[in-house]
PDB file of C-alpha atoms in Angstrom:
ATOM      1  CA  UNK T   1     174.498-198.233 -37.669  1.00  0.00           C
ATOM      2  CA  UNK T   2     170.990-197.628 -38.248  1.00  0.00           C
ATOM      3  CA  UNK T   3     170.339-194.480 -36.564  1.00  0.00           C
ATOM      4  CA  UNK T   4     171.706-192.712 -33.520  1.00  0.00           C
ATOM      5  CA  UNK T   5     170.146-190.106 -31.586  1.00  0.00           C
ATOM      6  CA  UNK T   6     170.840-187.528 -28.445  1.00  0.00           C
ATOM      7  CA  UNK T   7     169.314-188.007 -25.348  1.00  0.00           C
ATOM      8  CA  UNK T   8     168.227-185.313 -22.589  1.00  0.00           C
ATOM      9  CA  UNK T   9     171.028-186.712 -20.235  1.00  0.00           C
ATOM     10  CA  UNK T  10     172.784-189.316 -19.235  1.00  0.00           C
ATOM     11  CA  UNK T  11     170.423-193.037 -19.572  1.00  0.00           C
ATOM     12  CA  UNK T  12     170.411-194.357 -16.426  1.00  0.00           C
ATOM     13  CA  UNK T  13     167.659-197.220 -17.019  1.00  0.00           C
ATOM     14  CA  UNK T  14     167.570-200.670 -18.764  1.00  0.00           C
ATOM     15  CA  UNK T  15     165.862-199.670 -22.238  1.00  0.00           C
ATOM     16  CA  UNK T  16     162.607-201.490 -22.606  1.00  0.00           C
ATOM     17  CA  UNK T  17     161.890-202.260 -25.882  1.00  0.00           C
ATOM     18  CA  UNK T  18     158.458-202.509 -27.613  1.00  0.00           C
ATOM     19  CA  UNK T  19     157.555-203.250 -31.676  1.00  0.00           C
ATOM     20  CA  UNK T  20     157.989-199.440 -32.008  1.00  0.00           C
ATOM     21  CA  UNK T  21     159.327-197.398 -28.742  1.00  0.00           C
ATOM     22  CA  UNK T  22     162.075-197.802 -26.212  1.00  0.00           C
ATOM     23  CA  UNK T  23     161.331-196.702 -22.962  1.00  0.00           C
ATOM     24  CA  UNK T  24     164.090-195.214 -20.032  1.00  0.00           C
ATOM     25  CA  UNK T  25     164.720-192.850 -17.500  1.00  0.00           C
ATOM     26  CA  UNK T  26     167.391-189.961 -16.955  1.00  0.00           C
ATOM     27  CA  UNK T  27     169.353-188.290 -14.548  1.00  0.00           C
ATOM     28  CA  UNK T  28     167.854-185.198 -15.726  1.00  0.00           C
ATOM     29  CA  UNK T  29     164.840-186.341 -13.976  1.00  0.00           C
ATOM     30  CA  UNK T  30     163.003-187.516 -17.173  1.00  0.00           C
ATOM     31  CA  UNK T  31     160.871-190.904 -18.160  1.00  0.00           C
ATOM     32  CA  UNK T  32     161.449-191.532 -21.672  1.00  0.00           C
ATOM     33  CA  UNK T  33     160.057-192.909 -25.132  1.00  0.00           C
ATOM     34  CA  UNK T  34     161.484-192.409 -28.396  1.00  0.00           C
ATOM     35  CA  UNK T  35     161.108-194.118 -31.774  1.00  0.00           C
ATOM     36  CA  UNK T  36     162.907-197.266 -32.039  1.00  0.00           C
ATOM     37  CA  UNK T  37     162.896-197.182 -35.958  1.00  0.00           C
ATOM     38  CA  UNK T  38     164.223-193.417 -36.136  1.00  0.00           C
ATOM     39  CA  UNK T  39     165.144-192.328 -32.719  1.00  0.00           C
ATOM     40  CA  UNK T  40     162.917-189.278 -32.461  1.00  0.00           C
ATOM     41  CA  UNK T  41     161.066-188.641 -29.301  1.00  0.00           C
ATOM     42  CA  UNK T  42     157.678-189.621 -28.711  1.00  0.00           C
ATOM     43  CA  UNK T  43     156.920-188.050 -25.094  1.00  0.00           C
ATOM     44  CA  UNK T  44     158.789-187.570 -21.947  1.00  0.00           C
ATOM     45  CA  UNK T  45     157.293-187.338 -18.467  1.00  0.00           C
ATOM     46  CA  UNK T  46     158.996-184.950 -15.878  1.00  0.00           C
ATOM     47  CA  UNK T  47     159.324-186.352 -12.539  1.00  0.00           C
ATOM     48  CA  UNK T  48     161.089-184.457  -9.761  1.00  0.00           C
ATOM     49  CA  UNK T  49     164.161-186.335  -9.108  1.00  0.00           C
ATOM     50  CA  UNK T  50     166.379-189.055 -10.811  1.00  0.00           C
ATOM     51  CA  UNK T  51     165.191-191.724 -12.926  1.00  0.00           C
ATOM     52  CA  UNK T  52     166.958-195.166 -11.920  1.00  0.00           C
ATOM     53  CA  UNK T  53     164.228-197.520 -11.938  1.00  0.00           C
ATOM     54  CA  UNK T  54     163.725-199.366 -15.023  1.00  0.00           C
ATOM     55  CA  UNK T  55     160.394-199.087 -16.572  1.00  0.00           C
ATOM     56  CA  UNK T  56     157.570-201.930 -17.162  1.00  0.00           C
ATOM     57  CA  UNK T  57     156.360-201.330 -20.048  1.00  0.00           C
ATOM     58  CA  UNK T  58     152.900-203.519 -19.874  1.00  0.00           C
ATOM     59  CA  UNK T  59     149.229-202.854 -21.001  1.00  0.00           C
ATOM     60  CA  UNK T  60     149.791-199.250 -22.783  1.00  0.00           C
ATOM     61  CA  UNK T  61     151.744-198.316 -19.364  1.00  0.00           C
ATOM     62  CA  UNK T  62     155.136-197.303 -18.525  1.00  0.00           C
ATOM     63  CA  UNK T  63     155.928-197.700 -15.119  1.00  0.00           C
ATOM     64  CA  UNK T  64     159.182-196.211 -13.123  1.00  0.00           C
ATOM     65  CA  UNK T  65     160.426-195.201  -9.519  1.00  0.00           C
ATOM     66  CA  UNK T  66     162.128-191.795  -9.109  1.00  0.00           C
ATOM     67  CA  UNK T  67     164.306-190.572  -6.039  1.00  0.00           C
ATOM     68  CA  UNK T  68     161.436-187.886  -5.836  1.00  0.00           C
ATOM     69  CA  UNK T  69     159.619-190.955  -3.505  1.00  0.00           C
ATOM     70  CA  UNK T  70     157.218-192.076  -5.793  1.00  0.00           C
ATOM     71  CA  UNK T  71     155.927-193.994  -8.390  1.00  0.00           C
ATOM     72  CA  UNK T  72     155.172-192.716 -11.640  1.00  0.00           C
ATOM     73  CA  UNK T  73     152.395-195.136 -14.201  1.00  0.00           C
ATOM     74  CA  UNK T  74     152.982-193.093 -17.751  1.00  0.00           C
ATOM     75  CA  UNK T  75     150.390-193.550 -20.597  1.00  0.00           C
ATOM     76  CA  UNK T  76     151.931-194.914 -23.461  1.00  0.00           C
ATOM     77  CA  UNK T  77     149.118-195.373 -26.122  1.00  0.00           C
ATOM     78  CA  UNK T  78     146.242-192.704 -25.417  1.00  0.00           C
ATOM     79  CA  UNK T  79     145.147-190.646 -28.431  1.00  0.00           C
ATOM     80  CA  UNK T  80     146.955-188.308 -30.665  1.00  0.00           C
ATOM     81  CA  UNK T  81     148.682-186.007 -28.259  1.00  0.00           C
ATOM     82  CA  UNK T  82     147.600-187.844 -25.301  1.00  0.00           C
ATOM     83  CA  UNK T  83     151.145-190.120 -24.444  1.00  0.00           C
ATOM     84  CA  UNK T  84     153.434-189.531 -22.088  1.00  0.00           C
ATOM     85  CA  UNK T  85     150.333-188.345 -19.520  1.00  0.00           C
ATOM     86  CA  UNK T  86     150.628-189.394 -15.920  1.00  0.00           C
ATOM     87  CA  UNK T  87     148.285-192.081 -15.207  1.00  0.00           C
ATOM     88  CA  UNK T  88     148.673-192.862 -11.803  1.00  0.00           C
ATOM     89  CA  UNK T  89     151.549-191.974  -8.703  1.00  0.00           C
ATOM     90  CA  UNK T  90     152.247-194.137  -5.658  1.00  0.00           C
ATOM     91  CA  UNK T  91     153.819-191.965  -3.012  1.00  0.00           C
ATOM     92  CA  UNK T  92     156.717-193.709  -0.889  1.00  0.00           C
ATOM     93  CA  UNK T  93     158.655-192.429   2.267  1.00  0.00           C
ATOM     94  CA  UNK T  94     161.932-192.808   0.585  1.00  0.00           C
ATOM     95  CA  UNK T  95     163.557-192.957  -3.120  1.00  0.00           C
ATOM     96  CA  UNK T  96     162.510-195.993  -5.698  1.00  0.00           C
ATOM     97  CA  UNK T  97     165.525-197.826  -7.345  1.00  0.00           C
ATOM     98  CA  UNK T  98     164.068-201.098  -7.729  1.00  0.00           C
ATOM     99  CA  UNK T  99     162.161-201.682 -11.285  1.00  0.00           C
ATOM    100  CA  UNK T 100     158.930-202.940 -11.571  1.00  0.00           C
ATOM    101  CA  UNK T 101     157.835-206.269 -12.420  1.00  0.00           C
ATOM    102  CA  UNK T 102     154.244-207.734 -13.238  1.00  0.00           C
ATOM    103  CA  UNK T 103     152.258-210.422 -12.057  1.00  0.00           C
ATOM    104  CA  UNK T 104     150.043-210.899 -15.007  1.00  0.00           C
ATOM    105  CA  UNK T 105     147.287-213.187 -13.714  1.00  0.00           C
ATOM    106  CA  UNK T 106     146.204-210.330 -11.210  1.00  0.00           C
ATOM    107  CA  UNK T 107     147.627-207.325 -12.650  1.00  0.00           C
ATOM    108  CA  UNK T 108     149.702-206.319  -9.981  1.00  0.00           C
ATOM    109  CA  UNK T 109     153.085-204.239  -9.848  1.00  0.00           C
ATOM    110  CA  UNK T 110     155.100-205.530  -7.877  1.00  0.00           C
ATOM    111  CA  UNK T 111     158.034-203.030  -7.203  1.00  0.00           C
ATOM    112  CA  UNK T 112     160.799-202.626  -4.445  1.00  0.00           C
ATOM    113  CA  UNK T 113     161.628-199.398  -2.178  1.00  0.00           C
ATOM    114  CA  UNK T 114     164.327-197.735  -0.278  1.00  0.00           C
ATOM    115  CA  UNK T 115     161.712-196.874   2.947  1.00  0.00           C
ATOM    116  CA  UNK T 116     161.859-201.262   3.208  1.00  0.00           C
ATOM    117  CA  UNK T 117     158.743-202.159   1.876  1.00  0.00           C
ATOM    118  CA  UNK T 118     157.776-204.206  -1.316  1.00  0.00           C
ATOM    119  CA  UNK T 119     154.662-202.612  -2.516  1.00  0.00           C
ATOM    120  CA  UNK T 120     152.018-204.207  -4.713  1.00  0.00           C
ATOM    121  CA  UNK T 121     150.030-201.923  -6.854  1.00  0.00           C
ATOM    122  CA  UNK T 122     146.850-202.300  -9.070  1.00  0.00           C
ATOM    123  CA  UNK T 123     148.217-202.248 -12.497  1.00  0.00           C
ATOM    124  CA  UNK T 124     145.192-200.128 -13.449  1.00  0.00           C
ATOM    125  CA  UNK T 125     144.067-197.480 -10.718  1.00  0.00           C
ATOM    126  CA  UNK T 126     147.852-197.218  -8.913  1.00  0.00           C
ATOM    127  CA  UNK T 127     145.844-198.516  -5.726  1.00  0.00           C
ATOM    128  CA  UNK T 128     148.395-199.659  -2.998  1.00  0.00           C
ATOM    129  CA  UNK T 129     147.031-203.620  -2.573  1.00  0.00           C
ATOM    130  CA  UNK T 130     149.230-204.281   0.134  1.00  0.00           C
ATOM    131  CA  UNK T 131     153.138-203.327   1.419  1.00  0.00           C
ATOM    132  CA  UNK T 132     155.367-205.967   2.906  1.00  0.00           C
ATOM    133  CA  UNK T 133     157.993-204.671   5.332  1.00  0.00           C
ATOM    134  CA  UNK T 134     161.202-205.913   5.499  1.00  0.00           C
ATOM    135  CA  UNK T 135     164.106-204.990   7.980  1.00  0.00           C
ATOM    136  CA  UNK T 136     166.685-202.444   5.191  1.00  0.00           C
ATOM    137  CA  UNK T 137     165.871-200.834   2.035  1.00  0.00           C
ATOM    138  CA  UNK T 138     165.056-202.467  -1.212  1.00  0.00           C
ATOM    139  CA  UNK T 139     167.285-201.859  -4.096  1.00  0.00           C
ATOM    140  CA  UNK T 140     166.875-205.443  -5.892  1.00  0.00           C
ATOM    141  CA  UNK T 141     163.667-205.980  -8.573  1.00  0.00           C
ATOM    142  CA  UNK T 142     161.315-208.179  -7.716  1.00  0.00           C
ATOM    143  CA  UNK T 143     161.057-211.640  -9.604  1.00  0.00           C
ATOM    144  CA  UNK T 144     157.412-213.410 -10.288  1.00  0.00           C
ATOM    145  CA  UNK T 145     157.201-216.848 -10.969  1.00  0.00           C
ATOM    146  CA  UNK T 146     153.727-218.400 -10.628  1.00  0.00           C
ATOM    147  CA  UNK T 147     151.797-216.477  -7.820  1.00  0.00           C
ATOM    148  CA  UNK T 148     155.176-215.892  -5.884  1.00  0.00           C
ATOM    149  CA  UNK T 149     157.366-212.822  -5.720  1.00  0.00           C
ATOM    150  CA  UNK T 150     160.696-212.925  -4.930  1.00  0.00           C
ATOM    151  CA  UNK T 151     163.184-210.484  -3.874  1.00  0.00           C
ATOM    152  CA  UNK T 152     165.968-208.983  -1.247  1.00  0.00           C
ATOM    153  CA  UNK T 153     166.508-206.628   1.076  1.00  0.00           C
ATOM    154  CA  UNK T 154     169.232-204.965   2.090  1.00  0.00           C
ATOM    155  CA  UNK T 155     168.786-206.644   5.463  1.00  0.00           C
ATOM    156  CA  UNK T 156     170.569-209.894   4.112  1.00  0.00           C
ATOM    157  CA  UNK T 157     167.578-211.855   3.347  1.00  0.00           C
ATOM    158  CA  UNK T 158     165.831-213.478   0.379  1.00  0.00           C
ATOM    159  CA  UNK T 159     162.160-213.321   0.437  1.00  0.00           C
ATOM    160  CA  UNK T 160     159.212-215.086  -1.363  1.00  0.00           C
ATOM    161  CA  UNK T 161     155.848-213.779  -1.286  1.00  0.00           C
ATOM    162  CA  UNK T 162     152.525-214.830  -2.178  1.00  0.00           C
ATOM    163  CA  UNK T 163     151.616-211.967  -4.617  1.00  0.00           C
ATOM    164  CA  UNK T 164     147.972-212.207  -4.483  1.00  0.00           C
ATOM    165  CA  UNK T 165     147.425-212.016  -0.411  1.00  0.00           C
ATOM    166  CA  UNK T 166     150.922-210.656   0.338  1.00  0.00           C
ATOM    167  CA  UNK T 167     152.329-213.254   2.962  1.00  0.00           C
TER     168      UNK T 167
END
């Protein structure tokens, strides 16, 4: 063993993994980053409900759902005493299970929701780029492969969509 360390509350996330932090949520409500060489904490962000969506960690971002009915975009990298500062927050009509995934060529978050829709979010200002409705809530993560996202619905389908125009 090389270290071991408490946690707030029960981990309810995949643990993202970076050169130097890990990255999960809580069911005390929490979004998470401790050391990965020593386990000490580095910040944790406070949202208002559970924390089942498994973060993307991408471009000095760490980016959840909560059942609170919204999405949180945490800074991960911003001056001394500046991580672990809400960047951005999506509101939704319903809880976010679904973890994020990125389409890299135009920086999009792409990430799944319990009111039905798959929304796609600028990576940098949190600005809604479109929302695809489908017919039952989301729960799955979305998939990217080439410009396509792909993903299902409680409704009993499989879906690809275009990521960039959203059809």
């Amino acid at each position: 063993k090389q270290w071991q360390t408490t946690t707030s509350d029960v981990v309810t996330t995949t643990i993202k993994a970076t050169n130097d932090a890990l990255y999960f949520g809580t069911e005390d409500f929490q979004m998470n980053a401790i050391n990965s060489s020593n386990g000490s904490k580095i910040w944790s962000y406070l949202t208002n409900s559970f924390v089942f969506s498994s973060p993307l960690v991408y471009g000095g971002m760490s980016i959840s759902g909560s059942d609170d009915n919204n999405i949180y975009c945490v800074d991960m990298i911003s001056g001394a005493g500046q991580q672990g500062l809400m960047r951005w927050k999506v509101p939704t009509k319903e809880r976010v299970r679904s973890s994020p995934a990125i389409h890299i060529p135009s920086n999009t978050v792409l990430v799944g929701c319990h009111d039905y829709n798959l929304y796609a979010i600028d990576h940098v200002s949190g600005a809604v780029r479109w929302k695809y409705p489908t017919g039952s809530l989301i729960m799955s993560s979305p998939t990217i492969a080439g410009n396509y996202a792909y993903f299902a619905s409680y409704d009993k389908y499989l879906y690809c969509i275009n990521v960039t125009t959203g059809a």
